[in-house]
Coordinates of C-alpha atoms and ligand atoms in Angstrom, one line a residue:
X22 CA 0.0 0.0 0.0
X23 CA 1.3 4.1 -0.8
X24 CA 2.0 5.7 2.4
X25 CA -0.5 8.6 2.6
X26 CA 1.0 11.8 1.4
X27 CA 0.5 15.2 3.7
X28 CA -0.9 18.3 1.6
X29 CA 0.7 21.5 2.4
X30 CA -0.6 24.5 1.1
X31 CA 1.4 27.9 0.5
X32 CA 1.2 30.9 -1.2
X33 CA 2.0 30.4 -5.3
X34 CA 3.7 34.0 -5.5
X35 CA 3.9 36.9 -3.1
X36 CA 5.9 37.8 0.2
X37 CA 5.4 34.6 2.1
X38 CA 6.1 32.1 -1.2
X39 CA 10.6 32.5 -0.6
X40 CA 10.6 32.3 3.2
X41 CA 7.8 29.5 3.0
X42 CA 9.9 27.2 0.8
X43 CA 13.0 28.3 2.1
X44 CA 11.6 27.1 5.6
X45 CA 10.5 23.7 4.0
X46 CA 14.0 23.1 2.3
X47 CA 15.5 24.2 5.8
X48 CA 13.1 21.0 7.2
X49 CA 15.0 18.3 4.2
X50 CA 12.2 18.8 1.9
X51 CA 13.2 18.3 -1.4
X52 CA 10.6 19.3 -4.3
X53 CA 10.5 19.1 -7.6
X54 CA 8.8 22.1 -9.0
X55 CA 8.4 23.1 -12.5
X56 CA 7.2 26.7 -13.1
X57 CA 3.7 27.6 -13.1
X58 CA 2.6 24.3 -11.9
X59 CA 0.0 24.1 -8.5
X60 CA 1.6 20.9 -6.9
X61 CA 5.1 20.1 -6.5
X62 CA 6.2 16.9 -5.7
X63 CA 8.1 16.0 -1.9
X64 CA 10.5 14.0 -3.2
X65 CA 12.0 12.7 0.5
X66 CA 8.9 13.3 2.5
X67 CA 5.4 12.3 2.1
X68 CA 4.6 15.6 1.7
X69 CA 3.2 17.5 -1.3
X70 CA 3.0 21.5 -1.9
X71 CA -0.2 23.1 -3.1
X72 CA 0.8 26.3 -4.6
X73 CA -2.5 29.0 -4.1
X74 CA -3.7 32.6 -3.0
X75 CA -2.8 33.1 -0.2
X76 CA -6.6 34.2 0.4
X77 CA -8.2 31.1 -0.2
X78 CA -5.4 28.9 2.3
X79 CA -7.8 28.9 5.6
X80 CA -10.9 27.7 3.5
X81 CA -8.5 25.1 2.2
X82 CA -7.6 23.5 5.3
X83 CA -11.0 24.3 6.9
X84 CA -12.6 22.2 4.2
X85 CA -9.7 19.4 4.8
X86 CA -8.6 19.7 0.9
X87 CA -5.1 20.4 2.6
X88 CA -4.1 19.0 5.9
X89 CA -1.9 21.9 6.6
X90 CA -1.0 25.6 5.6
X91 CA 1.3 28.2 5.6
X92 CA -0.7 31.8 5.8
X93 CA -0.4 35.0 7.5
X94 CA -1.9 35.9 10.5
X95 CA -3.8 38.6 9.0
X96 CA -5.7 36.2 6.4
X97 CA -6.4 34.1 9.0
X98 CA -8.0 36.6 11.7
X99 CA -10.1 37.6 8.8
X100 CA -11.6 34.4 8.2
X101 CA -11.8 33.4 11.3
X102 CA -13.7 36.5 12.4
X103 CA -15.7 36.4 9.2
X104 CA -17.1 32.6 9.7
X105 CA -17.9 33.8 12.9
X106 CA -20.2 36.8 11.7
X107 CA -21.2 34.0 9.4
X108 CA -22.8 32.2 11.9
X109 CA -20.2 28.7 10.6
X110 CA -17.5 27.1 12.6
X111 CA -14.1 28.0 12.9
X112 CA -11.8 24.3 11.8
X113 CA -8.6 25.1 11.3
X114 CA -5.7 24.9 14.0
X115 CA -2.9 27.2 14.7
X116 CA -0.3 24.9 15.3
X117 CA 2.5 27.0 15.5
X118 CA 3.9 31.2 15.2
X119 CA 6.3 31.2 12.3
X120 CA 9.3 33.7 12.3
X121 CA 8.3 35.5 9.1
X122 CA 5.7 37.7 7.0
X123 CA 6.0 40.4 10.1
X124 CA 3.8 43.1 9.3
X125 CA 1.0 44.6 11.3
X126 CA -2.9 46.1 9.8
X127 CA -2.5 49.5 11.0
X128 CA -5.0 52.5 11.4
X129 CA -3.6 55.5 8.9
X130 CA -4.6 59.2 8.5
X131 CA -3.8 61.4 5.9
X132 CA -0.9 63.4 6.7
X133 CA -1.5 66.5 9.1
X134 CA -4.8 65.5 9.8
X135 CA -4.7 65.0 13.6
X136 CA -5.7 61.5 15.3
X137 CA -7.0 61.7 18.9
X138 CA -8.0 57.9 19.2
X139 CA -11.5 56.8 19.4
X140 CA -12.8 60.3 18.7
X141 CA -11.2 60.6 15.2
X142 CA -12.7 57.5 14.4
X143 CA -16.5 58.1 15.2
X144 CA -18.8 58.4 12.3
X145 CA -15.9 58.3 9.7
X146 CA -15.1 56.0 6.8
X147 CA -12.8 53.4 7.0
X148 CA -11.2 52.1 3.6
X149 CA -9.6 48.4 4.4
X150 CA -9.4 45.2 2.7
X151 CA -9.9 43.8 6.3
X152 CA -13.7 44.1 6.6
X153 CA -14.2 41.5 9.2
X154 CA -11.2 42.3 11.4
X155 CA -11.8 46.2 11.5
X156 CA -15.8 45.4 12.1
X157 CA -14.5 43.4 15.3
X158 CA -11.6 45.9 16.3
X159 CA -14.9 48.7 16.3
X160 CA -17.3 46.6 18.1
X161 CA -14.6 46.0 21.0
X162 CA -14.0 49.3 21.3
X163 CA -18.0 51.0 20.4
X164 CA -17.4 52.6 18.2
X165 CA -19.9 53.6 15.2
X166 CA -18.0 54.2 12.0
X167 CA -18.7 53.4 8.1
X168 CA -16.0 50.2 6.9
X169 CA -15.2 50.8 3.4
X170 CA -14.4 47.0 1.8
X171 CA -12.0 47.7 -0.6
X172 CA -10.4 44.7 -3.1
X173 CA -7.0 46.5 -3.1
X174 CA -6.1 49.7 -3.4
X175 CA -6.5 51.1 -0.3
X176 CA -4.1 53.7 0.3
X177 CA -5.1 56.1 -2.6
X178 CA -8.5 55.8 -1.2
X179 CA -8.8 58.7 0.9
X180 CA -7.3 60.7 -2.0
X181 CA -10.1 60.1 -4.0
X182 CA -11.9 60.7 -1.4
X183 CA -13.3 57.3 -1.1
X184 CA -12.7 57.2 3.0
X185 CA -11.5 59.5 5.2
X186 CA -8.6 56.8 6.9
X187 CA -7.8 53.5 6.0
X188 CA -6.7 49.9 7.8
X189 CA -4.0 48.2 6.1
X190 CA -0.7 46.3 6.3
X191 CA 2.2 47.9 6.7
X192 CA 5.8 46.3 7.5
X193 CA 8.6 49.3 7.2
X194 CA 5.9 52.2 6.5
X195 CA 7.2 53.3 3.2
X196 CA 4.2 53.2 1.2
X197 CA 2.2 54.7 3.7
X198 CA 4.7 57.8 3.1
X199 CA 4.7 58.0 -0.4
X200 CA 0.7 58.2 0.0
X201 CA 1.3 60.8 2.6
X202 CA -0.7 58.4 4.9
X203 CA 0.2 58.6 9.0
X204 CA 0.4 55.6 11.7
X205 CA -1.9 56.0 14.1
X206 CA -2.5 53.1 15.6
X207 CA -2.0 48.9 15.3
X208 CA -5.3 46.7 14.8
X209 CA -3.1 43.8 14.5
X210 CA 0.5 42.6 14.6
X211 CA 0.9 39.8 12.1
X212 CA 3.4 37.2 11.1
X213 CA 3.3 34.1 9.5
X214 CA 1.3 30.7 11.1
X215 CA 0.9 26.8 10.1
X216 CA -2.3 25.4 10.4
X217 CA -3.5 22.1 10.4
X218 CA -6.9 20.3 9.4
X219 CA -9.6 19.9 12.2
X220 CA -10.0 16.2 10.8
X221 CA -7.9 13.4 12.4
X222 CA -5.2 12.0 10.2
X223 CA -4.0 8.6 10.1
X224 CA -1.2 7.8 12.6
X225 CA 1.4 7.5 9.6
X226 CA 0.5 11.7 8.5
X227 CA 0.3 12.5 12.4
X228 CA 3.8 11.3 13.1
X229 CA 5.3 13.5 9.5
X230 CA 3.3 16.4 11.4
X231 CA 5.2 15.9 14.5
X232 CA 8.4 15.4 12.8
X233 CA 7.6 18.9 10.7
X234 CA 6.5 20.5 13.4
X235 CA 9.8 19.5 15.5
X236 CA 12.2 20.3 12.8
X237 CA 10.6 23.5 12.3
X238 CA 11.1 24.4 15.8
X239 CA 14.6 23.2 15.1
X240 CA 15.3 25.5 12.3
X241 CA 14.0 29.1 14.3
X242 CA 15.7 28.3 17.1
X243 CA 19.1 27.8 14.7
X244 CA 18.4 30.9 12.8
X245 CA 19.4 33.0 16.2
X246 CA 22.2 29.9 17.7
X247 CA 25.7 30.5 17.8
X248 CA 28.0 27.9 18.8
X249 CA 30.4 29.8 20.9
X250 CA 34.3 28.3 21.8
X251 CA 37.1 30.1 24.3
X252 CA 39.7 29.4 26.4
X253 CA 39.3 31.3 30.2
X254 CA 41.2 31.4 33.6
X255 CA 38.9 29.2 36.2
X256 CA 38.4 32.1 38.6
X257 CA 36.5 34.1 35.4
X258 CA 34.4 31.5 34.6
X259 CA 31.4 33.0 36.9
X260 CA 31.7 36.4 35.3
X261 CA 32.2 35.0 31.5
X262 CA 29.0 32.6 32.1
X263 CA 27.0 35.6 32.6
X264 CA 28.2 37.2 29.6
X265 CA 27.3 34.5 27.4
X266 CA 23.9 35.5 25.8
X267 CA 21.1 33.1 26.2
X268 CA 23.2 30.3 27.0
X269 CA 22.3 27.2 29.0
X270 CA 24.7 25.1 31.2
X271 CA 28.2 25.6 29.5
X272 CA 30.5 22.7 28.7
X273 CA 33.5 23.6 30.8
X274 CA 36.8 21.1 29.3
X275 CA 40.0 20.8 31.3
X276 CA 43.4 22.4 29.0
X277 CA 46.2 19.6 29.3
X278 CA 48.7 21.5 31.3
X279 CA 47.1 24.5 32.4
X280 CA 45.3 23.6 35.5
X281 CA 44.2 27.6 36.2
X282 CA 42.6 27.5 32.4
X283 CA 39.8 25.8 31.1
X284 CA 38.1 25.7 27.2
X285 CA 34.6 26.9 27.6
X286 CA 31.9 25.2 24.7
X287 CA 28.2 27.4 24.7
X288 CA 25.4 27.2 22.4
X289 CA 24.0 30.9 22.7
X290 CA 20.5 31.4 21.6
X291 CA 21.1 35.2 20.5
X292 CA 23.1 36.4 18.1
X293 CA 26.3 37.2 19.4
X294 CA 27.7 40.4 18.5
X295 CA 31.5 42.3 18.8
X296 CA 30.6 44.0 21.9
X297 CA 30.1 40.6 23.8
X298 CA 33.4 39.4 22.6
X299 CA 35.4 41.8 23.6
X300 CA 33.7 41.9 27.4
X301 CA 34.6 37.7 27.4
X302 CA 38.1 39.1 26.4
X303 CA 38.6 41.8 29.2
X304 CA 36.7 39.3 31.8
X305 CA 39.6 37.0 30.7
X306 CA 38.4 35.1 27.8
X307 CA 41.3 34.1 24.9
X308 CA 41.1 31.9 21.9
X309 CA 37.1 33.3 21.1
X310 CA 35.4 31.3 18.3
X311 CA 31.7 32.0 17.3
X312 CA 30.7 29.5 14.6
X313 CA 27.3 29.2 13.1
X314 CA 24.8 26.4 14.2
X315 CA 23.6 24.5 11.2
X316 CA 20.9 21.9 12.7
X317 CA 19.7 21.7 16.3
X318 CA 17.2 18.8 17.9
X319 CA 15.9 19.1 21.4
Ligands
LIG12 P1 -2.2 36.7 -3.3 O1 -2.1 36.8 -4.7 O2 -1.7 35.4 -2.8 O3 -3.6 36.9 -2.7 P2 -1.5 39.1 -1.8 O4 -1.4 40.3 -2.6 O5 -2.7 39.0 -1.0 O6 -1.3 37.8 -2.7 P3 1.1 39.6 -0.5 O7 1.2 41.1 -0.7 O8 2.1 38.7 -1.2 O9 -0.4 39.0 -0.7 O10 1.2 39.3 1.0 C1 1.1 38.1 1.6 C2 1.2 38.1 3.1 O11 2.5 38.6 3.4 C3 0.2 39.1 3.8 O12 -1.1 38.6 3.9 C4 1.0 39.3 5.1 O13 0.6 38.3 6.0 C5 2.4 39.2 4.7 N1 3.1 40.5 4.7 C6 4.3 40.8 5.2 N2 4.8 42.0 5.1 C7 3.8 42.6 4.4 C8 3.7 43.9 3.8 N3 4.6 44.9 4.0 N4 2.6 44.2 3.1 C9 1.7 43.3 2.9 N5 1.8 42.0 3.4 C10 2.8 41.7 4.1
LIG13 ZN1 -4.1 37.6 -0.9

């Protein structure tokens, strides 16, 4: 008999499709993708890639077409909020917070037009592509204002005079700017999630879940790891300890004929920088080494 194959949707092409397959490639998956196509092909796992809007990934797994996706935060607040007004369920499962597709839907005035919170938002139009997230974000807070649902778009909406603010993503701000468009205040901070079908899988798909979801947790803790190597005098060792960024229990090795010196062997789970180095070196550190850490299991 085939071993069942996992479905694993993604977005086909937009901000989350390089960090989504770089994360799967960082997890062993190797696919076989030609271009244009809406499936690729696991060729080590028993996992397959859908290739979609990113839009349509929560209905997707909700509906059990996928077992698992990889969608923002944002998309999936949306739906979730919207099967809710809806009156249907809510299926899928947030399995786990993934360490890309940071952005936040923010609040946005024109520029010079002052904001003075829930005041400046009574009675006004709101331009979004976020209907059923800014409708929620209102009701919390009572407030009575007219959502404009937009397709796309949005920030040239209060030049045409379409809405008087608007709700949208922003990451680094800079298209707010060139729209002369003003920050005023965050609805939601976003980032990348996998979910996974409601419906129970068969124990062979539950245990390549598991296995994803550990070598995913793997890979983000890596992506900050650094493997850190130095020589230091025994009576430093408290001091150069606490200098080691996010590092556990150190191992501490003996140096052959140097009984006041020891070799000191950390995995640090921040980065570590210059600054930190050169405190290990005038707490009494020599022979400093920071090497990358490629794979890491728990
Ligand atoms: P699709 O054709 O799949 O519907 P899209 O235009 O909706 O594409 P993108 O602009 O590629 O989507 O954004 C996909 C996701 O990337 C967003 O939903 C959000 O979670 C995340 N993201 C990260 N940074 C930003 C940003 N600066 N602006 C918009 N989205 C961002
Ligand atoms: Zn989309």
């Amino acid at each position: 008999m085939d071993e069942p194959r996992l479905k694993l949707a993604i977005q086909k092409s937009g901000r989350l499709t390089d960090p989504s397959l770089d994360l799967l490639t960082r997890c062993g998956l190797k696919i076989s993708r030609g271009k244009d196509q809406l499936m690729a092909f696991g060729e080590n796992m028993p996992l397959d890639v859908l290739f979609v809007r990113d839009d349509d990934i929560p209905d997707l797994v909700q509906e059990d077409v996928c077992d698992l996706g990889l969608v923002g935060l944002n998309v999936l607040e949306e739906k979730r909020h919207e099967l809710a007004a809806r009156g249907h369920p809510v299926r899928f499962e947030a399995l786990r917070t993934l360490d890309f597709g940071r952005c936040r839907l923010s609040l946005a005035v024109p520029e010079g037009q002052p904001f003075d919170g829930r005041r400046s938002l009574e009675g006004k139009r709101i331009a979004t592509t976020y209907p059923y997230l800014l409708e929620h974000y209102l009701r919390e807070r009572s407030i009575a204002a007219d959502i404009v649902t937009l397709s796309g778009a949005v920030e040239i909406a209060p030049r045409l005079g379409r809405a008087d603010l608007i709700c949208d993503l922003v990451s680094t701000g800079s298209t707010l700017q060139a729209n002369h468009l003003r920050e005023v205040e965050t609805v939601l901070e976003s980032h990348a999630v996998l979910i996974r079908t409601p419906v129970t899988l068969p124990p062979l798909k539950n245990e390549w879940v598991e296995r994803l979801l550990m070598r995913i947790e793997g890979v983000q803790q890596v992506r900050e790891s650094k493997y850190i190597m130095l020589h230091a005098p025994r009576s430093a060792l408290e001091e150069i300890r606490r200098l080691l960024p996010g590092s556990e229990s150190p191992t501490i090795i003996p140096l052959e004929g140097f009984p006041d010196r020891v070799a000191v062997h950390a995995v640090c789970r921040e980065n570590v920088f210059w600054e930190t180095l050169e405190r290990l070196k005038q707490a009494g550190a020599s022979a400093l080494l920071v090497l990358p850490v490629e794979k890491m299991l728990s």
